[in-house]
Amino acid sequence: MIESLTSIAQGEIPISEIYSEINTLKSVDPSEITLKKISEKVTGFYEYNKSKAYVRSSGCGSFLAAQIIALNLEEENNPSDEDIPLADKVKKVESAIRHAHKATGYKWEDIKNGFYAEAAMALTLNNLGFQVNIPDPVDDPEGKIDLLVTDPEEKENPFLITLQVKNSVNLKEGVIIENANNLGALIHRIEDNWDYSGNYEAASDRLEHLINSLDISTEQMLQYLPSSDNFHMKIIPIIAIISGGEGSKNSMYNVRTGSPMGGTFEEGSMATKVYEELSKIIYTKERT
Amino acid sequence: MLKGTPIGKTSVDCETAQKVNKEISEGIHPESESLEAAVIAHTLLCAKCQKVLFEQEDAKN
Ligand SMILES: [Zn+2]
């Protein structure tokens, strides 16, 4: 495999034969070992050239989220394309990037779940008919906006949601969504829905960690959003907390594939819960 | 402003990724860490930019 990498680097083998080309993003499809080597070589370049560890870690996470989304979309469009289950495809990518991420020194398990949650949210909103975009780094200098969401059908009162997604294994309620300007209300709802069963101390620590991180990241996001007055549509900053992650009793997404739980219009599904929560904020006259 | 890129595409294009990768190789990192992370994600995803990067690094050695 190392030879084939060298061959790719030397231009002897068209890389597209091994590694599918991604102008419009498709899932990558080399063997697991090749994917591992390529990921390691790419991240090694940034390590060698002194990119900061958390920047490299964030790049790896974004790669994972993009791949989970691409694989799920392919599966939705072409479910019987191959005999390999979606979980195996996701696992292949996840294991390659986990390997490459090691050098950052950050604990992969701590960040991995967040990118699965982000991917599940993007897929859910996409299935609900929203236009879901990934923010441009210029518009999102601190990386605090996970997704930009619009409703292409809403012509009368168009809006743009700047969405930040977080996940927790301790959340009893499946999905909690609030306007980022109502952080107090969001924190209250999280506290009221916190599951302390099992390890009380760990649950308390996680709650404290989530609230602290919400405090910081919400403020950062709000700071750099343009005012709606200077924008061609209403901007609605939103925070979504999704129940899920490894060890979650009530995960709203499949922790192995990132797929949202349940069908788009199925009762109790992630999509239904997201829509219920979101519509309370975006389709009321008084949008703050 | 705040337009973004539809899911299913990468948030920076190949031209930007290759330019940033070249600069990083010369020791110049973008001011925006968010841009740098997006370029890393793009390069992990994009065979074309990987090829350019590997060739660029081979030429240096
Ligand atoms: Zn590219």
mmCIF file of C-alpha atoms and ligand atoms in Angstrom:
data_model
loop_
_atom_site.group_PDB
_atom_site.id
_atom_site.type_symbol
_atom_site.label_atom_id
_atom_site.label_comp_id
_atom_site.label_asym_id
_atom_site.label_seq_id
_atom_site.Cartn_x
_atom_site.Cartn_y
_atom_site.Cartn_z
ATOM 1 C CA MET A 1 0.000 0.000 0.000
ATOM 2 C CA ILE A 2 2.880 2.309 0.694
ATOM 3 C CA GLU A 3 4.087 1.647 -2.854
ATOM 4 C CA SER A 4 0.728 2.595 -4.257
ATOM 5 C CA LEU A 5 0.841 5.826 -2.265
ATOM 6 C CA THR A 6 4.262 6.580 -3.647
ATOM 7 C CA SER A 7 2.959 5.803 -7.106
ATOM 8 C CA ILE A 8 0.090 8.172 -6.581
ATOM 9 C CA ALA A 9 2.456 10.841 -5.365
ATOM 10 C CA GLN A 10 4.670 10.301 -8.379
ATOM 11 C CA GLY A 11 1.671 10.455 -10.658
ATOM 12 C CA GLU A 12 2.123 6.902 -11.912
ATOM 13 C CA ILE A 13 -1.332 5.815 -10.890
ATOM 14 C CA PRO A 14 -4.188 8.236 -11.380
ATOM 15 C CA ILE A 15 -5.300 8.809 -7.823
ATOM 16 C CA SER A 16 -8.919 8.622 -8.916
ATOM 17 C CA GLU A 17 -8.432 4.922 -9.512
ATOM 18 C CA ILE A 18 -7.776 4.422 -5.848
ATOM 19 C CA TYR A 19 -9.346 7.401 -4.220
ATOM 20 C CA SER A 20 -12.603 8.644 -5.686
ATOM 21 C CA GLU A 21 -12.460 12.226 -6.822
ATOM 22 C CA ILE A 22 -14.437 14.753 -4.909
ATOM 23 C CA ASN A 23 -15.380 17.948 -6.595
ATOM 24 C CA THR A 24 -18.892 17.415 -5.556
ATOM 25 C CA LEU A 25 -18.230 15.489 -2.465
ATOM 26 C CA LYS A 26 -18.646 11.771 -2.625
ATOM 27 C CA SER A 27 -17.654 9.276 -0.025
ATOM 28 C CA VAL A 28 -14.102 8.095 -0.397
ATOM 29 C CA ASP A 29 -13.736 4.517 -1.381
ATOM 30 C CA PRO A 30 -10.218 3.184 -1.150
ATOM 31 C CA SER A 31 -9.471 0.231 1.062
ATOM 32 C CA GLU A 32 -9.298 0.939 4.765
ATOM 33 C CA ILE A 33 -5.538 0.615 4.869
ATOM 34 C CA THR A 34 -5.062 2.979 1.910
ATOM 35 C CA LEU A 35 -7.430 5.472 3.471
ATOM 36 C CA LYS A 36 -5.481 5.230 6.724
ATOM 37 C CA LYS A 37 -2.175 5.869 4.964
ATOM 38 C CA ILE A 38 -3.507 8.780 2.932
ATOM 39 C CA SER A 39 -5.136 10.388 5.971
ATOM 40 C CA GLU A 40 -1.965 9.915 7.959
ATOM 41 C CA LYS A 41 0.176 11.371 5.196
ATOM 42 C CA VAL A 42 -2.081 14.398 4.767
ATOM 43 C CA THR A 43 -2.355 15.132 8.498
ATOM 44 C CA GLY A 44 1.378 14.448 8.833
ATOM 45 C CA PHE A 45 2.018 17.339 6.447
ATOM 46 C CA TYR A 46 0.159 19.760 8.736
ATOM 47 C CA GLU A 47 1.843 18.376 11.833
ATOM 48 C CA TYR A 48 5.281 18.712 10.259
ATOM 49 C CA ASN A 49 4.475 22.259 9.193
ATOM 50 C CA LYS A 50 3.298 23.178 12.686
ATOM 51 C CA SER A 51 -0.421 23.629 12.235
ATOM 52 C CA LYS A 52 -1.857 23.840 15.741
ATOM 53 C CA ALA A 53 -3.100 20.569 17.214
ATOM 54 C CA TYR A 54 -6.666 21.787 17.777
ATOM 55 C CA VAL A 55 -6.861 23.111 14.220
ATOM 56 C CA ARG A 56 -5.761 19.706 12.929
ATOM 57 C CA SER A 57 -8.244 18.032 15.252
ATOM 58 C CA SER A 58 -11.038 20.243 13.961
ATOM 59 C CA GLY A 59 -10.064 19.494 10.340
ATOM 60 C CA CYS A 60 -10.239 15.753 11.055
ATOM 61 C CA GLY A 61 -13.669 16.186 12.651
ATOM 62 C CA SER A 62 -15.024 18.178 9.710
ATOM 63 C CA PHE A 63 -13.738 15.483 7.380
ATOM 64 C CA LEU A 64 -15.584 12.846 9.404
ATOM 65 C CA ALA A 65 -18.846 14.826 9.463
ATOM 66 C CA ALA A 66 -18.630 15.426 5.694
ATOM 67 C CA GLN A 67 -18.026 11.728 5.080
ATOM 68 C CA ILE A 68 -20.891 10.609 7.318
ATOM 69 C CA ILE A 69 -23.200 12.973 5.430
ATOM 70 C CA ALA A 70 -21.952 11.820 2.022
ATOM 71 C CA LEU A 71 -22.256 8.129 2.906
ATOM 72 C CA ASN A 72 -25.763 8.564 4.317
ATOM 73 C CA LEU A 73 -26.925 10.566 1.293
ATOM 74 C CA GLU A 74 -25.527 7.898 -1.033
ATOM 75 C CA GLU A 75 -27.273 5.225 0.981
ATOM 76 C CA GLU A 76 -30.580 7.118 0.790
ATOM 77 C CA ASN A 77 -30.249 7.584 -2.967
ATOM 78 C CA ASN A 78 -28.941 4.153 -3.736
ATOM 79 C CA PRO A 79 -29.617 1.750 -0.876
ATOM 80 C CA SER A 80 -28.917 -1.465 -2.736
ATOM 81 C CA ASP A 81 -25.800 -0.250 -4.485
ATOM 82 C CA GLU A 82 -23.476 -2.527 -2.584
ATOM 83 C CA ASP A 83 -23.665 -5.340 -0.117
ATOM 84 C CA ILE A 84 -21.511 -3.528 2.394
ATOM 85 C CA PRO A 85 -23.666 -2.123 5.187
ATOM 86 C CA LEU A 86 -23.524 1.608 5.818
ATOM 87 C CA ALA A 87 -22.127 1.005 9.305
ATOM 88 C CA ASP A 88 -19.086 -0.736 7.810
ATOM 89 C CA LYS A 89 -18.460 2.110 5.373
ATOM 90 C CA VAL A 90 -18.658 4.702 8.135
ATOM 91 C CA LYS A 91 -16.461 2.565 10.375
ATOM 92 C CA LYS A 92 -13.791 2.395 7.681
ATOM 93 C CA VAL A 93 -13.619 6.179 7.387
ATOM 94 C CA GLU A 94 -13.896 6.715 11.132
ATOM 95 C CA SER A 95 -11.121 4.279 11.913
ATOM 96 C CA ALA A 96 -8.799 5.875 9.320
ATOM 97 C CA ILE A 97 -9.316 9.380 10.630
ATOM 98 C CA ARG A 98 -9.137 8.248 14.245
ATOM 99 C CA HIS A 99 -5.720 6.842 13.457
ATOM 100 C CA ALA A 100 -4.572 10.079 11.785
ATOM 101 C CA HIS A 101 -6.051 12.163 14.606
ATOM 102 C CA LYS A 102 -3.931 10.435 17.275
ATOM 103 C CA ALA A 103 -1.009 12.773 16.654
ATOM 104 C CA THR A 104 -3.065 15.804 17.763
ATOM 105 C CA GLY A 105 -3.008 14.509 21.342
ATOM 106 C CA TYR A 106 -6.728 15.210 21.721
ATOM 107 C CA LYS A 107 -9.000 12.409 22.846
ATOM 108 C CA TRP A 108 -10.905 11.272 19.768
ATOM 109 C CA GLU A 109 -13.830 9.913 21.805
ATOM 110 C CA ASP A 110 -14.449 13.377 23.242
ATOM 111 C CA ILE A 111 -14.933 15.019 19.887
ATOM 112 C CA LYS A 112 -16.146 12.205 17.646
ATOM 113 C CA ASN A 113 -19.735 12.145 18.953
ATOM 114 C CA GLY A 114 -20.195 15.841 18.248
ATOM 115 C CA PHE A 115 -19.426 15.342 14.569
ATOM 116 C CA TYR A 116 -21.844 12.399 14.345
ATOM 117 C CA ALA A 117 -24.515 14.627 15.925
ATOM 118 C CA GLU A 118 -23.746 17.442 13.488
ATOM 119 C CA ALA A 119 -24.000 15.058 10.539
ATOM 120 C CA ALA A 120 -27.274 13.584 11.846
ATOM 121 C CA MET A 121 -28.693 17.083 12.218
ATOM 122 C CA ALA A 122 -27.650 18.073 8.698
ATOM 123 C CA LEU A 123 -29.260 14.915 7.293
ATOM 124 C CA THR A 124 -32.450 15.450 9.314
ATOM 125 C CA LEU A 125 -32.866 19.038 8.149
ATOM 126 C CA ASN A 126 -32.093 18.025 4.584
ATOM 127 C CA ASN A 127 -34.770 15.309 4.759
ATOM 128 C CA LEU A 128 -37.240 17.838 6.142
ATOM 129 C CA GLY A 129 -36.759 19.925 3.001
ATOM 130 C CA PHE A 130 -34.532 22.648 4.389
ATOM 131 C CA GLN A 131 -31.530 23.873 2.446
ATOM 132 C CA VAL A 132 -28.546 23.000 4.624
ATOM 133 C CA ASN A 133 -25.212 24.687 4.024
ATOM 134 C CA ILE A 134 -21.792 24.457 5.631
ATOM 135 C CA PRO A 135 -20.551 27.921 6.630
ATOM 136 C CA ASP A 136 -17.683 29.554 4.866
ATOM 137 C CA PRO A 137 -14.602 29.924 7.119
ATOM 138 C CA VAL A 138 -14.668 33.682 6.486
ATOM 139 C CA ASP A 139 -18.197 33.980 7.864
ATOM 140 C CA ASP A 140 -17.445 31.641 10.732
ATOM 141 C CA PRO A 141 -13.965 32.653 11.930
ATOM 142 C CA GLU A 142 -14.240 30.857 15.273
ATOM 143 C CA GLY A 143 -15.974 27.780 13.884
ATOM 144 C CA LYS A 144 -19.053 28.334 16.045
ATOM 145 C CA ILE A 145 -21.674 27.936 13.337
ATOM 146 C CA ASP A 146 -22.117 24.302 12.448
ATOM 147 C CA LEU A 147 -24.821 24.686 9.807
ATOM 148 C CA LEU A 148 -26.619 27.407 7.879
ATOM 149 C CA VAL A 149 -30.250 26.536 7.264
ATOM 150 C CA THR A 150 -32.895 28.139 5.067
ATOM 151 C CA ASP A 151 -36.375 27.147 3.969
ATOM 152 C CA PRO A 152 -36.493 27.412 0.165
ATOM 153 C CA GLU A 153 -40.320 27.369 0.275
ATOM 154 C CA GLU A 154 -40.551 30.339 2.607
ATOM 155 C CA LYS A 155 -40.829 33.256 0.200
ATOM 156 C CA GLU A 156 -42.839 35.676 2.318
ATOM 157 C CA ASN A 157 -40.652 35.807 5.439
ATOM 158 C CA PRO A 158 -37.349 34.268 4.412
ATOM 159 C CA PHE A 159 -34.954 33.439 7.206
ATOM 160 C CA LEU A 160 -31.499 32.078 7.741
ATOM 161 C CA ILE A 161 -30.754 29.904 10.744
ATOM 162 C CA THR A 162 -27.221 29.865 12.071
ATOM 163 C CA LEU A 163 -27.178 26.603 13.916
ATOM 164 C CA GLN A 164 -24.889 25.288 16.565
ATOM 165 C CA VAL A 165 -25.314 21.596 17.387
ATOM 166 C CA LYS A 166 -24.265 19.856 20.580
ATOM 167 C CA ASN A 167 -24.933 16.361 21.828
ATOM 168 C CA SER A 168 -25.104 14.682 25.184
ATOM 169 C CA VAL A 169 -25.499 11.140 26.458
ATOM 170 C CA ASN A 170 -27.274 12.495 29.546
ATOM 171 C CA LEU A 171 -30.147 14.282 27.860
ATOM 172 C CA LYS A 172 -33.513 12.608 28.566
ATOM 173 C CA GLU A 173 -35.443 14.686 26.041
ATOM 174 C CA GLY A 174 -34.496 13.709 22.482
ATOM 175 C CA VAL A 175 -33.986 17.180 21.068
ATOM 176 C CA ILE A 176 -33.962 20.606 22.682
ATOM 177 C CA ILE A 177 -33.784 23.631 20.421
ATOM 178 C CA GLU A 178 -33.836 27.269 21.484
ATOM 179 C CA ASN A 179 -33.001 30.650 20.078
ATOM 180 C CA ALA A 180 -29.396 31.420 21.044
ATOM 181 C CA ASN A 181 -30.592 34.715 22.502
ATOM 182 C CA ASN A 182 -32.582 32.717 25.069
ATOM 183 C CA LEU A 183 -29.629 30.895 26.543
ATOM 184 C CA GLY A 184 -31.157 30.997 30.042
ATOM 185 C CA ALA A 185 -34.266 29.161 28.848
ATOM 186 C CA LEU A 186 -32.128 26.605 27.035
ATOM 187 C CA ILE A 187 -30.017 25.914 30.116
ATOM 188 C CA HIS A 188 -33.169 25.513 32.248
ATOM 189 C CA ARG A 189 -34.569 22.955 29.840
ATOM 190 C CA ILE A 190 -31.289 21.078 29.771
ATOM 191 C CA GLU A 191 -31.137 20.988 33.584
ATOM 192 C CA ASP A 192 -34.756 19.788 33.782
ATOM 193 C CA ASN A 193 -33.999 16.998 31.332
ATOM 194 C CA TRP A 194 -30.691 15.813 32.714
ATOM 195 C CA ASP A 195 -30.298 12.153 33.527
ATOM 196 C CA TYR A 196 -28.215 11.651 36.680
ATOM 197 C CA SER A 197 -28.838 7.928 36.917
ATOM 198 C CA GLY A 198 -25.751 5.755 36.844
ATOM 199 C CA ASN A 199 -22.703 7.784 37.705
ATOM 200 C CA TYR A 200 -24.000 10.954 39.420
ATOM 201 C CA GLU A 201 -20.634 12.643 39.553
ATOM 202 C CA ALA A 202 -19.875 12.063 35.886
ATOM 203 C CA ALA A 203 -23.352 13.310 34.954
ATOM 204 C CA SER A 204 -22.857 16.484 37.021
ATOM 205 C CA ASP A 205 -19.464 17.075 35.436
ATOM 206 C CA ARG A 206 -20.900 16.652 31.952
ATOM 207 C CA LEU A 207 -23.695 19.112 32.707
ATOM 208 C CA GLU A 208 -21.235 21.693 33.981
ATOM 209 C CA HIS A 209 -19.021 21.163 30.942
ATOM 210 C CA LEU A 210 -21.949 21.524 28.528
ATOM 211 C CA ILE A 211 -23.211 24.719 30.180
ATOM 212 C CA ASN A 212 -19.740 26.271 30.185
ATOM 213 C CA SER A 213 -19.182 25.401 26.560
ATOM 214 C CA LEU A 214 -22.628 26.767 25.631
ATOM 215 C CA ASP A 215 -21.877 30.028 27.431
ATOM 216 C CA ILE A 216 -18.691 30.546 25.471
ATOM 217 C CA SER A 217 -19.679 29.272 22.050
ATOM 218 C CA THR A 218 -23.079 30.989 21.995
ATOM 219 C CA GLU A 219 -21.550 34.331 22.869
ATOM 220 C CA GLN A 220 -18.875 33.897 20.207
ATOM 221 C CA MET A 221 -21.436 33.012 17.554
ATOM 222 C CA LEU A 222 -23.725 35.928 18.440
ATOM 223 C CA GLN A 223 -20.811 38.339 18.386
ATOM 224 C CA TYR A 224 -19.957 37.811 14.787
ATOM 225 C CA LEU A 225 -23.385 37.480 13.252
ATOM 226 C CA PRO A 226 -24.401 40.453 11.158
ATOM 227 C CA SER A 227 -27.525 42.280 12.234
ATOM 228 C CA SER A 228 -30.679 41.171 10.419
ATOM 229 C CA ASP A 229 -31.221 44.841 9.526
ATOM 230 C CA ASN A 230 -28.135 44.727 7.341
ATOM 231 C CA PHE A 231 -28.964 41.378 5.824
ATOM 232 C CA HIS A 232 -31.395 40.390 3.109
ATOM 233 C CA MET A 233 -33.267 38.015 5.374
ATOM 234 C CA LYS A 234 -33.998 37.481 9.033
ATOM 235 C CA ILE A 235 -31.119 35.786 10.847
ATOM 236 C CA ILE A 236 -32.141 33.368 13.591
ATOM 237 C CA PRO A 237 -29.294 32.052 15.770
ATOM 238 C CA ILE A 238 -30.223 28.671 17.155
ATOM 239 C CA ILE A 239 -28.692 26.122 19.505
ATOM 240 C CA ALA A 240 -29.745 22.484 19.255
ATOM 241 C CA ILE A 241 -28.900 19.871 21.863
ATOM 242 C CA ILE A 242 -29.335 16.322 20.647
ATOM 243 C CA SER A 243 -29.543 13.285 22.850
ATOM 244 C CA GLY A 244 -26.984 10.842 21.605
ATOM 245 C CA GLY A 245 -23.525 9.423 21.585
ATOM 246 C CA GLU A 246 -22.021 6.161 22.681
ATOM 247 C CA GLY A 247 -23.651 4.976 25.886
ATOM 248 C CA SER A 248 -26.762 7.094 25.381
ATOM 249 C CA LYS A 249 -30.011 5.355 26.339
ATOM 250 C CA ASN A 250 -32.052 7.608 24.118
ATOM 251 C CA SER A 251 -29.864 8.379 21.131
ATOM 252 C CA MET A 252 -31.595 10.315 18.385
ATOM 253 C CA TYR A 253 -29.111 9.024 15.849
ATOM 254 C CA ASN A 254 -27.380 5.762 15.156
ATOM 255 C CA VAL A 255 -23.988 6.020 16.821
ATOM 256 C CA ARG A 256 -22.396 3.752 14.246
ATOM 257 C CA THR A 257 -23.731 5.363 11.066
ATOM 258 C CA GLY A 258 -24.758 8.877 12.098
ATOM 259 C CA SER A 259 -28.174 8.222 10.551
ATOM 260 C CA PRO A 260 -31.063 10.011 12.262
ATOM 261 C CA MET A 261 -33.402 7.684 14.182
ATOM 262 C CA GLY A 262 -36.760 6.943 12.566
ATOM 263 C CA GLY A 263 -38.291 8.086 9.307
ATOM 264 C CA THR A 264 -38.751 11.719 8.423
ATOM 265 C CA PHE A 265 -42.452 11.785 9.287
ATOM 266 C CA GLU A 266 -42.455 8.962 11.837
ATOM 267 C CA GLU A 267 -43.694 9.698 15.337
ATOM 268 C CA GLY A 268 -40.856 10.055 17.830
ATOM 269 C CA SER A 269 -38.236 10.247 15.098
ATOM 270 C CA MET A 270 -35.375 12.714 15.233
ATOM 271 C CA ALA A 271 -36.877 14.584 12.275
ATOM 272 C CA THR A 272 -40.286 14.950 13.937
ATOM 273 C CA LYS A 273 -38.720 16.179 17.161
ATOM 274 C CA VAL A 274 -36.441 18.615 15.363
ATOM 275 C CA TYR A 275 -39.351 19.970 13.340
ATOM 276 C CA GLU A 276 -41.558 20.402 16.422
ATOM 277 C CA GLU A 277 -38.853 22.311 18.248
ATOM 278 C CA LEU A 278 -37.721 24.351 15.285
ATOM 279 C CA SER A 279 -41.152 25.377 14.045
ATOM 280 C CA LYS A 280 -41.931 26.931 17.439
ATOM 281 C CA ILE A 281 -39.056 29.314 16.847
ATOM 282 C CA ILE A 282 -39.036 29.966 13.134
ATOM 283 C CA TYR A 283 -42.689 30.039 12.167
ATOM 284 C CA THR A 284 -43.935 32.347 14.898
ATOM 285 C CA LYS A 285 -44.468 36.005 14.117
ATOM 286 C CA GLU A 286 -42.255 37.096 16.990
ATOM 287 C CA ARG A 287 -38.858 35.844 16.018
ATOM 288 C CA THR A 288 -36.228 37.206 18.333
ATOM 289 C CA MET B 1 -22.059 36.749 3.319
ATOM 290 C CA LEU B 2 -23.418 33.795 5.263
ATOM 291 C CA LYS B 3 -24.133 31.864 2.128
ATOM 292 C CA GLY B 4 -22.077 28.779 2.808
ATOM 293 C CA THR B 5 -21.779 25.672 0.698
ATOM 294 C CA PRO B 6 -24.530 23.061 0.347
ATOM 295 C CA ILE B 7 -23.879 19.873 2.289
ATOM 296 C CA GLY B 8 -22.287 17.436 -0.069
ATOM 297 C CA LYS B 9 -19.663 19.958 -1.146
ATOM 298 C CA THR B 10 -16.553 21.149 0.635
ATOM 299 C CA SER B 11 -16.562 24.619 2.166
ATOM 300 C CA VAL B 12 -13.351 25.719 0.451
ATOM 301 C CA ASP B 13 -12.563 25.110 -3.208
ATOM 302 C CA CYS B 14 -9.519 23.337 -4.658
ATOM 303 C CA GLU B 15 -7.838 26.579 -5.640
ATOM 304 C CA THR B 16 -8.006 27.953 -2.089
ATOM 305 C CA ALA B 17 -6.908 24.650 -0.569
ATOM 306 C CA GLN B 18 -3.893 24.378 -2.868
ATOM 307 C CA LYS B 19 -2.870 27.990 -2.294
ATOM 308 C CA VAL B 20 -3.127 27.610 1.495
ATOM 309 C CA ASN B 21 -1.269 24.283 1.439
ATOM 310 C CA LYS B 22 1.554 25.866 -0.538
ATOM 311 C CA GLU B 23 1.800 28.712 1.968
ATOM 312 C CA ILE B 24 1.708 26.331 4.941
ATOM 313 C CA SER B 25 4.552 24.423 3.348
ATOM 314 C CA GLU B 26 6.484 27.702 3.300
ATOM 315 C CA GLY B 27 5.719 28.263 6.977
ATOM 316 C CA ILE B 28 2.872 30.737 6.475
ATOM 317 C CA HIS B 29 -0.353 29.747 8.170
ATOM 318 C CA PRO B 30 -3.645 31.491 7.401
ATOM 319 C CA GLU B 31 -4.714 34.057 9.952
ATOM 320 C CA SER B 32 -8.046 32.304 10.213
ATOM 321 C CA GLU B 33 -7.777 28.971 12.030
ATOM 322 C CA SER B 34 -11.225 28.185 10.780
ATOM 323 C CA LEU B 35 -9.922 28.468 7.205
ATOM 324 C CA GLU B 36 -6.942 26.272 8.041
ATOM 325 C CA ALA B 37 -9.220 23.585 9.534
ATOM 326 C CA ALA B 38 -11.468 23.770 6.442
ATOM 327 C CA VAL B 39 -8.432 23.351 4.181
ATOM 328 C CA ILE B 40 -7.298 20.320 6.200
ATOM 329 C CA ALA B 41 -10.769 18.773 5.871
ATOM 330 C CA HIS B 42 -10.821 19.570 2.142
ATOM 331 C CA THR B 43 -7.402 18.035 1.577
ATOM 332 C CA LEU B 44 -8.436 14.890 3.455
ATOM 333 C CA LEU B 45 -11.451 14.665 1.157
ATOM 334 C CA CYS B 46 -10.054 15.723 -2.179
ATOM 335 C CA ALA B 47 -7.898 13.418 -4.288
ATOM 336 C CA LYS B 48 -6.901 16.244 -6.612
ATOM 337 C CA CYS B 49 -5.514 18.406 -3.808
ATOM 338 C CA GLN B 50 -3.786 15.423 -2.230
ATOM 339 C CA LYS B 51 -1.977 14.733 -5.476
ATOM 340 C CA VAL B 52 -0.857 18.361 -5.730
ATOM 341 C CA LEU B 53 0.237 18.340 -2.087
ATOM 342 C CA PHE B 54 2.226 15.111 -2.369
ATOM 343 C CA GLU B 55 3.908 16.314 -5.565
ATOM 344 C CA GLN B 56 4.686 19.656 -3.969
ATOM 345 C CA GLU B 57 6.276 17.953 -0.950
ATOM 346 C CA ASP B 58 8.196 15.450 -3.078
ATOM 347 C CA ALA B 59 9.626 18.306 -5.136
ATOM 348 C CA LYS B 60 10.909 19.919 -1.952
ATOM 349 C CA ASN B 61 12.820 16.829 -0.848
HETATM 350 ZN ZN ZN C 1 -9.445 19.955 -3.857
#
